[in-house]
mmCIF file of C-alpha atoms and ligand atoms in Angstrom:
data_model
loop_
_atom_site.group_PDB
_atom_site.id
_atom_site.type_symbol
_atom_site.label_atom_id
_atom_site.label_comp_id
_atom_site.label_asym_id
_atom_site.label_seq_id
_atom_site.Cartn_x
_atom_site.Cartn_y
_atom_site.Cartn_z
ATOM 1 C CA UNK A 1 0.000 0.000 0.000
ATOM 2 C CA UNK A 2 1.410 3.398 -0.946
ATOM 3 C CA UNK A 3 1.879 6.044 1.696
ATOM 4 C CA UNK A 4 -0.756 8.196 -0.022
ATOM 5 C CA UNK A 5 -3.327 5.383 0.130
ATOM 6 C CA UNK A 6 -2.475 4.656 3.747
ATOM 7 C CA UNK A 7 -2.912 8.318 4.600
ATOM 8 C CA UNK A 8 -6.225 8.348 2.728
ATOM 9 C CA UNK A 9 -7.423 5.299 4.612
ATOM 10 C CA UNK A 10 -6.343 6.803 7.926
ATOM 11 C CA UNK A 11 -8.274 9.918 7.057
ATOM 12 C CA UNK A 12 -11.303 7.855 6.053
ATOM 13 C CA UNK A 13 -11.180 5.874 9.266
ATOM 14 C CA UNK A 14 -10.786 9.040 11.329
ATOM 15 C CA UNK A 15 -13.948 10.373 9.694
ATOM 16 C CA UNK A 16 -15.968 7.191 9.767
ATOM 17 C CA UNK A 17 -15.515 5.391 13.067
ATOM 18 C CA UNK A 18 -18.865 6.786 14.232
ATOM 19 C CA UNK A 19 -21.178 6.988 11.206
ATOM 20 C CA UNK A 20 -24.525 8.588 12.163
ATOM 21 C CA UNK A 21 -27.492 8.800 9.802
ATOM 22 C CA UNK A 22 -29.262 11.603 11.643
ATOM 23 C CA UNK A 23 -31.189 12.536 14.774
ATOM 24 C CA UNK A 24 -33.558 9.676 15.650
ATOM 25 C CA UNK A 25 -35.561 11.416 18.370
ATOM 26 C CA UNK A 26 -35.252 13.827 21.283
ATOM 27 C CA UNK A 27 -36.691 12.761 24.629
ATOM 28 C CA UNK A 28 -37.758 15.431 27.090
ATOM 29 C CA UNK A 29 -38.485 14.670 30.714
ATOM 30 C CA UNK A 30 -41.493 16.839 31.539
ATOM 31 C CA UNK A 31 -43.804 17.159 34.494
ATOM 32 C CA UNK A 32 -46.988 16.521 32.480
ATOM 33 C CA UNK A 33 -46.367 14.539 29.306
ATOM 34 C CA UNK A 34 -50.012 14.490 28.269
ATOM 35 C CA UNK A 35 -50.308 18.267 28.325
ATOM 36 C CA UNK A 36 -46.831 18.814 26.859
ATOM 37 C CA UNK A 37 -47.778 16.611 23.896
ATOM 38 C CA UNK A 38 -50.903 18.691 23.362
ATOM 39 C CA UNK A 39 -48.776 21.869 23.438
ATOM 40 C CA UNK A 40 -46.357 20.585 20.803
ATOM 41 C CA UNK A 41 -49.292 19.494 18.616
ATOM 42 C CA UNK A 42 -51.341 22.656 18.993
ATOM 43 C CA UNK A 43 -48.587 25.269 19.052
ATOM 44 C CA UNK A 44 -45.896 23.696 16.854
ATOM 45 C CA UNK A 45 -47.953 21.501 14.514
ATOM 46 C CA UNK A 46 -46.678 18.076 15.553
ATOM 47 C CA UNK A 47 -48.871 14.994 15.072
ATOM 48 C CA UNK A 48 -49.565 12.133 17.444
ATOM 49 C CA UNK A 49 -47.345 9.152 16.681
ATOM 50 C CA UNK A 50 -46.909 6.689 19.542
ATOM 51 C CA UNK A 51 -47.700 6.113 23.196
ATOM 52 C CA UNK A 52 -46.392 4.083 26.109
ATOM 53 C CA UNK A 53 -48.045 4.003 29.543
ATOM 54 C CA UNK A 54 -50.403 2.061 31.771
ATOM 55 C CA UNK A 55 -52.403 0.779 28.779
ATOM 56 C CA UNK A 56 -49.248 -0.761 27.288
ATOM 57 C CA UNK A 57 -48.017 -2.230 30.571
ATOM 58 C CA UNK A 58 -45.621 0.605 31.453
ATOM 59 C CA UNK A 59 -46.362 1.070 35.179
ATOM 60 C CA UNK A 60 -43.781 3.741 36.083
ATOM 61 C CA UNK A 61 -43.585 6.092 33.121
ATOM 62 C CA UNK A 62 -45.840 7.513 30.466
ATOM 63 C CA UNK A 63 -44.440 8.701 27.120
ATOM 64 C CA UNK A 64 -46.167 10.475 24.267
ATOM 65 C CA UNK A 65 -44.347 10.642 20.925
ATOM 66 C CA UNK A 66 -45.158 13.424 18.485
ATOM 67 C CA UNK A 67 -43.777 13.792 14.974
ATOM 68 C CA UNK A 68 -43.354 16.422 12.286
ATOM 69 C CA UNK A 69 -41.504 15.449 9.086
ATOM 70 C CA UNK A 70 -38.149 14.057 10.374
ATOM 71 C CA UNK A 71 -38.495 15.436 13.923
ATOM 72 C CA UNK A 72 -39.695 13.147 16.717
ATOM 73 C CA UNK A 73 -40.169 14.339 20.288
ATOM 74 C CA UNK A 74 -40.723 11.871 23.120
ATOM 75 C CA UNK A 75 -42.380 13.467 26.159
ATOM 76 C CA UNK A 76 -41.963 11.398 29.316
ATOM 77 C CA UNK A 77 -43.408 11.804 32.828
ATOM 78 C CA UNK A 78 -43.321 9.528 35.870
ATOM 79 C CA UNK A 79 -46.525 7.806 37.070
ATOM 80 C CA UNK A 80 -45.348 7.628 40.676
ATOM 81 C CA UNK A 81 -42.955 9.291 43.104
ATOM 82 C CA UNK A 82 -39.364 8.332 43.721
ATOM 83 C CA UNK A 83 -38.294 7.654 40.128
ATOM 84 C CA UNK A 84 -35.133 8.866 38.427
ATOM 85 C CA UNK A 85 -37.284 10.726 35.892
ATOM 86 C CA UNK A 86 -39.070 12.489 38.753
ATOM 87 C CA UNK A 87 -35.780 13.370 40.406
ATOM 88 C CA UNK A 88 -34.516 14.751 37.066
ATOM 89 C CA UNK A 89 -37.620 16.946 36.721
ATOM 90 C CA UNK A 90 -37.387 18.103 40.337
ATOM 91 C CA UNK A 91 -33.794 19.214 39.802
ATOM 92 C CA UNK A 92 -33.873 20.582 36.247
ATOM 93 C CA UNK A 93 -37.502 21.308 35.435
ATOM 94 C CA UNK A 94 -38.619 20.204 31.972
ATOM 95 C CA UNK A 95 -35.720 19.574 29.611
ATOM 96 C CA UNK A 96 -33.984 17.329 27.110
ATOM 97 C CA UNK A 97 -32.715 14.062 28.567
ATOM 98 C CA UNK A 98 -31.947 12.047 25.427
ATOM 99 C CA UNK A 99 -30.542 12.971 22.055
ATOM 100 C CA UNK A 100 -31.035 9.747 20.134
ATOM 101 C CA UNK A 101 -28.761 9.164 17.168
ATOM 102 C CA UNK A 102 -29.803 6.908 14.298
ATOM 103 C CA UNK A 103 -27.010 4.464 13.441
ATOM 104 C CA UNK A 104 -26.670 1.264 11.398
ATOM 105 C CA UNK A 105 -25.033 -0.644 14.261
ATOM 106 C CA UNK A 106 -25.763 0.424 17.843
ATOM 107 C CA UNK A 107 -23.458 -2.224 19.327
ATOM 108 C CA UNK A 108 -20.512 -1.077 17.221
ATOM 109 C CA UNK A 109 -21.210 2.625 17.961
ATOM 110 C CA UNK A 110 -21.296 1.873 21.695
ATOM 111 C CA UNK A 111 -18.101 -0.192 21.596
ATOM 112 C CA UNK A 112 -16.240 2.476 19.620
ATOM 113 C CA UNK A 113 -17.361 5.221 22.008
ATOM 114 C CA UNK A 114 -16.525 3.152 25.108
ATOM 115 C CA UNK A 115 -13.106 2.233 23.686
ATOM 116 C CA UNK A 116 -12.422 5.980 23.413
ATOM 117 C CA UNK A 117 -13.427 6.867 26.949
ATOM 118 C CA UNK A 118 -17.215 7.342 26.973
ATOM 119 C CA UNK A 119 -19.174 6.763 30.195
ATOM 120 C CA UNK A 120 -21.801 4.043 29.740
ATOM 121 C CA UNK A 121 -25.476 4.864 30.199
ATOM 122 C CA UNK A 122 -26.893 1.651 28.741
ATOM 123 C CA UNK A 123 -25.225 -1.432 27.309
ATOM 124 C CA UNK A 124 -26.508 -2.613 23.914
ATOM 125 C CA UNK A 125 -29.906 -4.304 24.242
ATOM 126 C CA UNK A 126 -32.295 -5.785 21.708
ATOM 127 C CA UNK A 127 -36.038 -5.251 22.051
ATOM 128 C CA UNK A 128 -38.539 -7.087 19.880
ATOM 129 C CA UNK A 129 -42.203 -7.011 19.012
ATOM 130 C CA UNK A 130 -44.300 -8.253 16.078
ATOM 131 C CA UNK A 131 -42.819 -5.490 13.856
ATOM 132 C CA UNK A 132 -39.214 -6.597 14.281
ATOM 133 C CA UNK A 133 -36.361 -5.619 16.544
ATOM 134 C CA UNK A 134 -34.435 -2.520 17.590
ATOM 135 C CA UNK A 135 -30.999 -2.409 19.186
ATOM 136 C CA UNK A 136 -30.232 0.536 21.474
ATOM 137 C CA UNK A 137 -27.234 1.541 23.567
ATOM 138 C CA UNK A 138 -26.302 4.743 25.340
ATOM 139 C CA UNK A 139 -23.520 6.970 26.640
ATOM 140 C CA UNK A 140 -23.423 10.079 28.817
ATOM 141 C CA UNK A 141 -22.735 13.563 27.502
ATOM 142 C CA UNK A 142 -22.578 16.907 29.382
ATOM 143 C CA UNK A 143 -24.693 17.317 32.517
ATOM 144 C CA UNK A 144 -27.275 14.529 32.684
ATOM 145 C CA UNK A 145 -27.842 14.492 28.919
ATOM 146 C CA UNK A 146 -27.340 11.133 27.202
ATOM 147 C CA UNK A 147 -26.926 9.947 23.635
ATOM 148 C CA UNK A 148 -28.816 6.790 22.781
ATOM 149 C CA UNK A 149 -27.735 4.986 19.617
ATOM 150 C CA UNK A 150 -30.751 3.550 17.787
ATOM 151 C CA UNK A 151 -30.373 0.731 15.245
ATOM 152 C CA UNK A 152 -33.735 0.235 13.540
ATOM 153 C CA UNK A 153 -32.859 -1.415 10.231
ATOM 154 C CA UNK A 154 -34.789 -4.569 11.248
ATOM 155 C CA UNK A 155 -37.861 -2.716 12.487
ATOM 156 C CA UNK A 156 -41.064 -1.677 10.708
ATOM 157 C CA UNK A 157 -43.147 -0.537 13.678
ATOM 158 C CA UNK A 158 -44.530 2.906 14.478
ATOM 159 C CA UNK A 159 -41.709 4.023 16.779
ATOM 160 C CA UNK A 160 -39.983 1.540 19.084
ATOM 161 C CA UNK A 161 -40.945 -1.809 20.657
ATOM 162 C CA UNK A 162 -43.027 -1.161 23.777
ATOM 163 C CA UNK A 163 -44.951 1.686 22.144
ATOM 164 C CA UNK A 164 -48.329 1.476 20.479
ATOM 165 C CA UNK A 165 -49.596 3.748 17.752
ATOM 166 C CA UNK A 166 -51.221 6.820 19.273
ATOM 167 C CA UNK A 167 -54.500 7.237 17.443
ATOM 168 C CA UNK A 168 -55.927 10.731 17.772
ATOM 169 C CA UNK A 169 -58.857 12.536 16.183
ATOM 170 C CA UNK A 170 -56.886 15.747 16.586
ATOM 171 C CA UNK A 171 -54.020 15.979 14.111
ATOM 172 C CA UNK A 172 -53.211 19.646 13.439
ATOM 173 C CA UNK A 173 -51.687 20.693 10.140
ATOM 174 C CA UNK A 174 -47.887 20.901 10.156
ATOM 175 C CA UNK A 175 -46.096 24.259 10.390
ATOM 176 C CA UNK A 176 -43.298 23.284 7.994
ATOM 177 C CA UNK A 177 -40.718 22.133 10.563
ATOM 178 C CA UNK A 178 -38.576 19.546 8.772
ATOM 179 C CA UNK A 179 -35.572 18.306 10.754
ATOM 180 C CA UNK A 180 -33.225 19.150 13.619
ATOM 181 C CA UNK A 181 -30.551 21.468 12.181
ATOM 182 C CA UNK A 182 -28.462 21.719 15.340
ATOM 183 C CA UNK A 183 -28.784 21.333 19.094
ATOM 184 C CA UNK A 184 -26.903 23.600 21.494
ATOM 185 C CA UNK A 185 -25.530 22.683 24.909
ATOM 186 C CA UNK A 186 -24.705 25.048 27.762
ATOM 187 C CA UNK A 187 -21.801 23.902 29.936
ATOM 188 C CA UNK A 188 -20.104 25.369 33.004
ATOM 189 C CA UNK A 189 -17.417 28.034 32.662
ATOM 190 C CA UNK A 190 -14.107 26.413 31.742
ATOM 191 C CA UNK A 191 -15.759 23.185 30.521
ATOM 192 C CA UNK A 192 -16.345 23.974 26.837
ATOM 193 C CA UNK A 193 -13.005 22.585 25.689
ATOM 194 C CA UNK A 194 -13.496 19.426 27.740
ATOM 195 C CA UNK A 195 -16.735 18.696 25.847
ATOM 196 C CA UNK A 196 -15.212 19.743 22.522
ATOM 197 C CA UNK A 197 -12.505 17.143 23.149
ATOM 198 C CA UNK A 198 -15.154 14.580 24.144
ATOM 199 C CA UNK A 199 -17.008 14.978 20.848
ATOM 200 C CA UNK A 200 -13.726 14.918 18.904
ATOM 201 C CA UNK A 201 -12.105 11.960 20.651
ATOM 202 C CA UNK A 202 -15.081 9.795 21.668
ATOM 203 C CA UNK A 203 -17.493 10.530 18.805
ATOM 204 C CA UNK A 204 -15.104 11.455 15.947
ATOM 205 C CA UNK A 205 -16.684 14.886 15.482
ATOM 206 C CA UNK A 206 -14.789 17.833 14.010
ATOM 207 C CA UNK A 207 -14.798 21.403 15.243
ATOM 208 C CA UNK A 208 -16.249 23.465 12.394
ATOM 209 C CA UNK A 209 -16.547 26.876 14.052
ATOM 210 C CA UNK A 210 -15.466 28.853 17.080
ATOM 211 C CA UNK A 211 -16.710 32.088 18.627
ATOM 212 C CA UNK A 212 -15.026 33.892 21.478
ATOM 213 C CA UNK A 213 -16.293 36.564 23.813
ATOM 214 C CA UNK A 214 -15.314 39.232 21.269
ATOM 215 C CA UNK A 215 -17.760 37.729 18.751
ATOM 216 C CA UNK A 216 -20.495 37.030 21.281
ATOM 217 C CA UNK A 217 -20.820 39.915 23.647
ATOM 218 C CA UNK A 218 -22.947 42.929 24.381
ATOM 219 C CA UNK A 219 -22.182 45.753 26.794
ATOM 220 C CA UNK A 220 -23.213 43.426 29.604
ATOM 221 C CA UNK A 221 -22.891 39.747 28.838
ATOM 222 C CA UNK A 222 -20.568 37.397 27.019
ATOM 223 C CA UNK A 223 -20.228 33.752 26.085
ATOM 224 C CA UNK A 224 -17.922 31.499 24.103
ATOM 225 C CA UNK A 225 -18.983 28.764 21.726
ATOM 226 C CA UNK A 226 -17.487 26.005 19.590
ATOM 227 C CA UNK A 227 -19.457 24.005 17.028
ATOM 228 C CA UNK A 228 -18.842 20.262 16.710
ATOM 229 C CA UNK A 229 -20.111 18.321 13.680
ATOM 230 C CA UNK A 230 -20.129 14.645 12.765
ATOM 231 C CA UNK A 231 -18.574 13.360 9.514
ATOM 232 C CA UNK A 232 -21.587 13.854 7.210
ATOM 233 C CA UNK A 233 -22.625 17.138 8.862
ATOM 234 C CA UNK A 234 -26.107 15.891 9.818
ATOM 235 C CA UNK A 235 -25.372 16.271 13.528
ATOM 236 C CA UNK A 236 -24.187 19.672 14.737
ATOM 237 C CA UNK A 237 -23.682 20.426 18.413
ATOM 238 C CA UNK A 238 -22.567 23.944 19.322
ATOM 239 C CA UNK A 239 -21.298 24.052 22.922
ATOM 240 C CA UNK A 240 -21.495 27.304 24.908
ATOM 241 C CA UNK A 241 -19.800 28.358 28.093
ATOM 242 C CA UNK A 242 -20.284 31.660 29.909
ATOM 243 C CA UNK A 243 -17.543 34.282 29.724
ATOM 244 C CA UNK A 244 -16.995 36.958 32.332
ATOM 245 C CA UNK A 245 -19.164 40.026 31.640
ATOM 246 C CA UNK A 246 -20.516 43.004 33.555
ATOM 247 C CA UNK A 247 -23.775 41.209 34.262
ATOM 248 C CA UNK A 248 -25.075 37.652 34.329
ATOM 249 C CA UNK A 249 -25.059 36.084 30.850
ATOM 250 C CA UNK A 250 -27.878 34.017 29.388
ATOM 251 C CA UNK A 251 -25.706 30.908 29.863
ATOM 252 C CA UNK A 252 -25.249 31.745 33.569
ATOM 253 C CA UNK A 253 -29.000 32.208 33.886
ATOM 254 C CA UNK A 254 -29.570 28.850 32.221
ATOM 255 C CA UNK A 255 -27.041 27.042 34.435
ATOM 256 C CA UNK A 256 -28.605 28.590 37.536
ATOM 257 C CA UNK A 257 -32.196 27.665 36.673
ATOM 258 C CA UNK A 258 -31.470 24.286 35.075
ATOM 259 C CA UNK A 259 -29.201 23.592 38.037
ATOM 260 C CA UNK A 260 -26.500 22.286 35.781
ATOM 261 C CA UNK A 261 -25.422 21.727 32.212
ATOM 262 C CA UNK A 262 -27.995 20.874 29.572
ATOM 263 C CA UNK A 263 -29.585 21.527 26.199
ATOM 264 C CA UNK A 264 -30.150 25.246 25.614
ATOM 265 C CA UNK A 265 -31.896 25.246 22.252
ATOM 266 C CA UNK A 266 -33.066 22.988 19.500
ATOM 267 C CA UNK A 267 -32.839 24.520 16.032
ATOM 268 C CA UNK A 268 -35.344 23.155 13.546
ATOM 269 C CA UNK A 269 -35.189 23.749 9.811
ATOM 270 C CA UNK A 270 -37.946 24.999 7.532
ATOM 271 C CA UNK A 271 -38.098 25.695 3.774
ATOM 272 C CA UNK A 272 -40.294 28.762 4.217
ATOM 273 C CA UNK A 273 -39.560 30.652 7.407
ATOM 274 C CA UNK A 274 -42.032 33.478 6.750
ATOM 275 C CA UNK A 275 -44.899 31.009 6.428
ATOM 276 C CA UNK A 276 -43.710 28.809 9.323
ATOM 277 C CA UNK A 277 -43.257 31.710 11.753
ATOM 278 C CA UNK A 278 -46.569 33.347 10.759
ATOM 279 C CA UNK A 279 -48.218 30.013 11.397
ATOM 280 C CA UNK A 280 -46.477 29.426 14.753
ATOM 281 C CA UNK A 281 -47.342 32.949 15.917
ATOM 282 C CA UNK A 282 -51.004 32.462 15.059
ATOM 283 C CA UNK A 283 -50.930 29.316 17.226
ATOM 284 C CA UNK A 284 -49.518 31.192 20.192
ATOM 285 C CA UNK A 285 -45.773 30.502 19.989
ATOM 286 C CA UNK A 286 -43.925 33.519 21.406
ATOM 287 C CA UNK A 287 -40.721 34.817 19.857
ATOM 288 C CA UNK A 288 -37.995 37.201 20.931
ATOM 289 C CA UNK A 289 -38.523 40.627 19.408
ATOM 290 C CA UNK A 290 -35.879 42.715 17.674
ATOM 291 C CA UNK A 291 -35.906 46.543 17.405
ATOM 292 C CA UNK A 292 -37.267 47.517 13.984
ATOM 293 C CA UNK A 293 -34.086 49.585 13.425
ATOM 294 C CA UNK A 294 -32.386 46.205 12.783
ATOM 295 C CA UNK A 295 -34.152 46.151 9.408
ATOM 296 C CA UNK A 296 -33.158 49.703 8.395
ATOM 297 C CA UNK A 297 -29.584 48.561 7.774
ATOM 298 C CA UNK A 298 -30.317 44.935 6.865
ATOM 299 C CA UNK A 299 -29.770 45.204 3.106
ATOM 300 C CA UNK A 300 -26.504 47.107 3.670
ATOM 301 C CA UNK A 301 -25.314 44.273 5.898
ATOM 302 C CA UNK A 302 -26.449 41.161 4.015
ATOM 303 C CA UNK A 303 -27.070 42.416 0.447
ATOM 304 C CA UNK A 304 -30.029 41.407 -1.701
ATOM 305 C CA UNK A 305 -32.238 38.584 -0.431
ATOM 306 C CA UNK A 306 -35.308 36.852 -1.873
ATOM 307 C CA UNK A 307 -37.597 37.701 1.031
ATOM 308 C CA UNK A 308 -39.628 40.846 1.498
ATOM 309 C CA UNK A 309 -37.909 42.880 4.254
ATOM 310 C CA UNK A 310 -41.250 44.196 5.484
ATOM 311 C CA UNK A 311 -42.484 40.633 6.193
ATOM 312 C CA UNK A 312 -39.273 39.879 8.057
ATOM 313 C CA UNK A 313 -39.600 43.088 10.066
ATOM 314 C CA UNK A 314 -43.190 42.285 10.961
ATOM 315 C CA UNK A 315 -42.268 38.821 12.212
ATOM 316 C CA UNK A 316 -38.873 39.710 13.725
ATOM 317 C CA UNK A 317 -36.932 37.240 11.561
ATOM 318 C CA UNK A 318 -33.143 37.764 11.531
ATOM 319 C CA UNK A 319 -30.843 37.391 8.517
ATOM 320 C CA UNK A 320 -27.123 36.702 8.243
ATOM 321 C CA UNK A 321 -24.754 35.991 5.388
ATOM 322 C CA UNK A 322 -21.556 33.946 5.138
ATOM 323 C CA UNK A 323 -19.273 32.990 2.214
ATOM 324 C CA UNK A 324 -21.692 30.336 1.003
ATOM 325 C CA UNK A 325 -25.032 32.109 1.147
ATOM 326 C CA UNK A 326 -27.417 33.452 3.736
ATOM 327 C CA UNK A 327 -29.696 32.181 6.476
ATOM 328 C CA UNK A 328 -32.855 33.364 8.185
ATOM 329 C CA UNK A 329 -33.486 32.592 11.851
ATOM 330 C CA UNK A 330 -35.670 33.450 14.817
ATOM 331 C CA UNK A 331 -35.756 32.319 18.439
ATOM 332 C CA UNK A 332 -38.748 31.468 20.602
ATOM 333 C CA UNK A 333 -39.012 32.571 24.185
ATOM 334 C CA UNK A 334 -38.254 29.780 26.643
ATOM 335 C CA UNK A 335 -40.941 27.079 26.465
ATOM 336 C CA UNK A 336 -41.280 25.805 30.051
ATOM 337 C CA UNK A 337 -41.682 27.290 33.529
ATOM 338 C CA UNK A 338 -37.959 27.830 34.041
ATOM 339 C CA UNK A 339 -36.015 30.243 31.761
ATOM 340 C CA UNK A 340 -34.003 27.410 30.219
ATOM 341 C CA UNK A 341 -34.741 25.713 26.877
ATOM 342 C CA UNK A 342 -36.042 27.396 23.739
ATOM 343 C CA UNK A 343 -36.348 26.686 20.016
ATOM 344 C CA UNK A 344 -34.761 28.285 16.984
ATOM 345 C CA UNK A 345 -36.447 28.221 13.588
ATOM 346 C CA UNK A 346 -33.866 28.364 10.787
ATOM 347 C CA UNK A 347 -33.979 28.481 7.001
ATOM 348 C CA UNK A 348 -30.662 28.057 5.210
ATOM 349 C CA UNK A 349 -30.166 29.483 1.751
ATOM 350 C CA UNK A 350 -26.641 28.232 1.202
ATOM 351 C CA UNK A 351 -25.198 29.475 4.484
ATOM 352 C CA UNK A 352 -23.684 26.789 6.719
ATOM 353 C CA UNK A 353 -22.942 29.079 9.683
ATOM 354 C CA UNK A 354 -25.021 30.000 12.737
ATOM 355 C CA UNK A 355 -25.856 33.700 12.444
ATOM 356 C CA UNK A 356 -22.807 35.355 13.989
ATOM 357 C CA UNK A 357 -23.925 38.737 12.581
ATOM 358 C CA UNK A 358 -27.098 38.452 14.675
ATOM 359 C CA UNK A 359 -25.508 37.559 17.985
ATOM 360 C CA UNK A 360 -25.428 41.113 19.308
ATOM 361 C CA UNK A 361 -29.049 41.923 18.385
ATOM 362 C CA UNK A 362 -30.141 38.526 19.661
ATOM 363 C CA UNK A 363 -28.360 38.749 23.000
ATOM 364 C CA UNK A 364 -29.679 42.221 23.591
ATOM 365 C CA UNK A 365 -33.156 40.781 23.005
ATOM 366 C CA UNK A 366 -32.430 38.023 25.538
ATOM 367 C CA UNK A 367 -31.120 40.611 28.019
ATOM 368 C CA UNK A 368 -34.417 42.496 27.760
ATOM 369 C CA UNK A 369 -36.158 39.258 28.770
ATOM 370 C CA UNK A 370 -33.637 38.656 31.579
ATOM 371 C CA UNK A 371 -34.196 42.213 32.801
ATOM 372 C CA UNK A 372 -37.928 41.468 33.119
ATOM 373 C CA UNK A 373 -37.130 38.298 35.064
ATOM 374 C CA UNK A 374 -34.661 40.128 37.318
ATOM 375 C CA UNK A 375 -31.919 37.669 36.316
ATOM 376 C CA UNK A 376 -29.566 39.948 34.364
HETATM 377 FE FE1 FE2 B 401 -28.698 28.030 17.064
#
């Protein structure tokens, strides 16, 4: 074998030891799964997919699964006191527990991660029902978040073994949410590089972007962020840590109210952000607002875009451009009792970045919310 071929193979192996097809599902531990499911259906346009609870023989936990295009949310609550799910909710409030990753071989993915220093959450196990079998395994990430590897190539059922189809007469029309674009974690000050190294060494991810406190700061608050991506780019995990600022940053506020590290926001992609956001607003989803002066200089900053600026101004949609194109994005207010997790709606028109040009306007909008909460 020539040196060039060997180098190529090394490179290929470095890229491929953890092939991931995409996000399989996100599981949130919530205090009232039945009502949370109704919220995600009514407000965000998800549809009922699957259910697990007393009727299926699950005596401790109840889970509702809702789906929109490629996005699946599992909403889980305990049915009794003293469970680990209940303890998680007591400590953190509602939040993301599981980021499930769709792989071809969940045993191999687990072994590769463990070999490289992952902490085990769940050894590979096979579950079967009349629709086939699914292999799952799991490892810990930051805070109490876990990654579950899901191998479903031999399964034709609705969701996973143990779940039944959730039949519902109420199936709202979708709002155009298509897939998870990226999912952001907040970690403690000084821990960002630890988790960057974890994703690089244990999961084979590459760092594709980095922002320091000079990029991400206002007069008051600052944070640092690095973006980790898997080989095919379908999984992107930006990781934030707070940076010293004059006042408490949004990451500090999150860490205080979540009582630890966790998922800050889930960015979901749409092909028509003006339509999606109009639709979400009419269903009661609340978004951060941006001063209308943002739009006075928008064309100077990002050049010509396809969308009507007046529609963007009305909805508060932000725009940013990079070398490859532009993107449109907007952020919801936090979606549970505690000021912790929120959603981003994003439409990419070539751009592969994360809206650096909007950070200042965005963080000032978040500070206005923090001010109201008395947490700035
Ligand atoms: Fe984002």
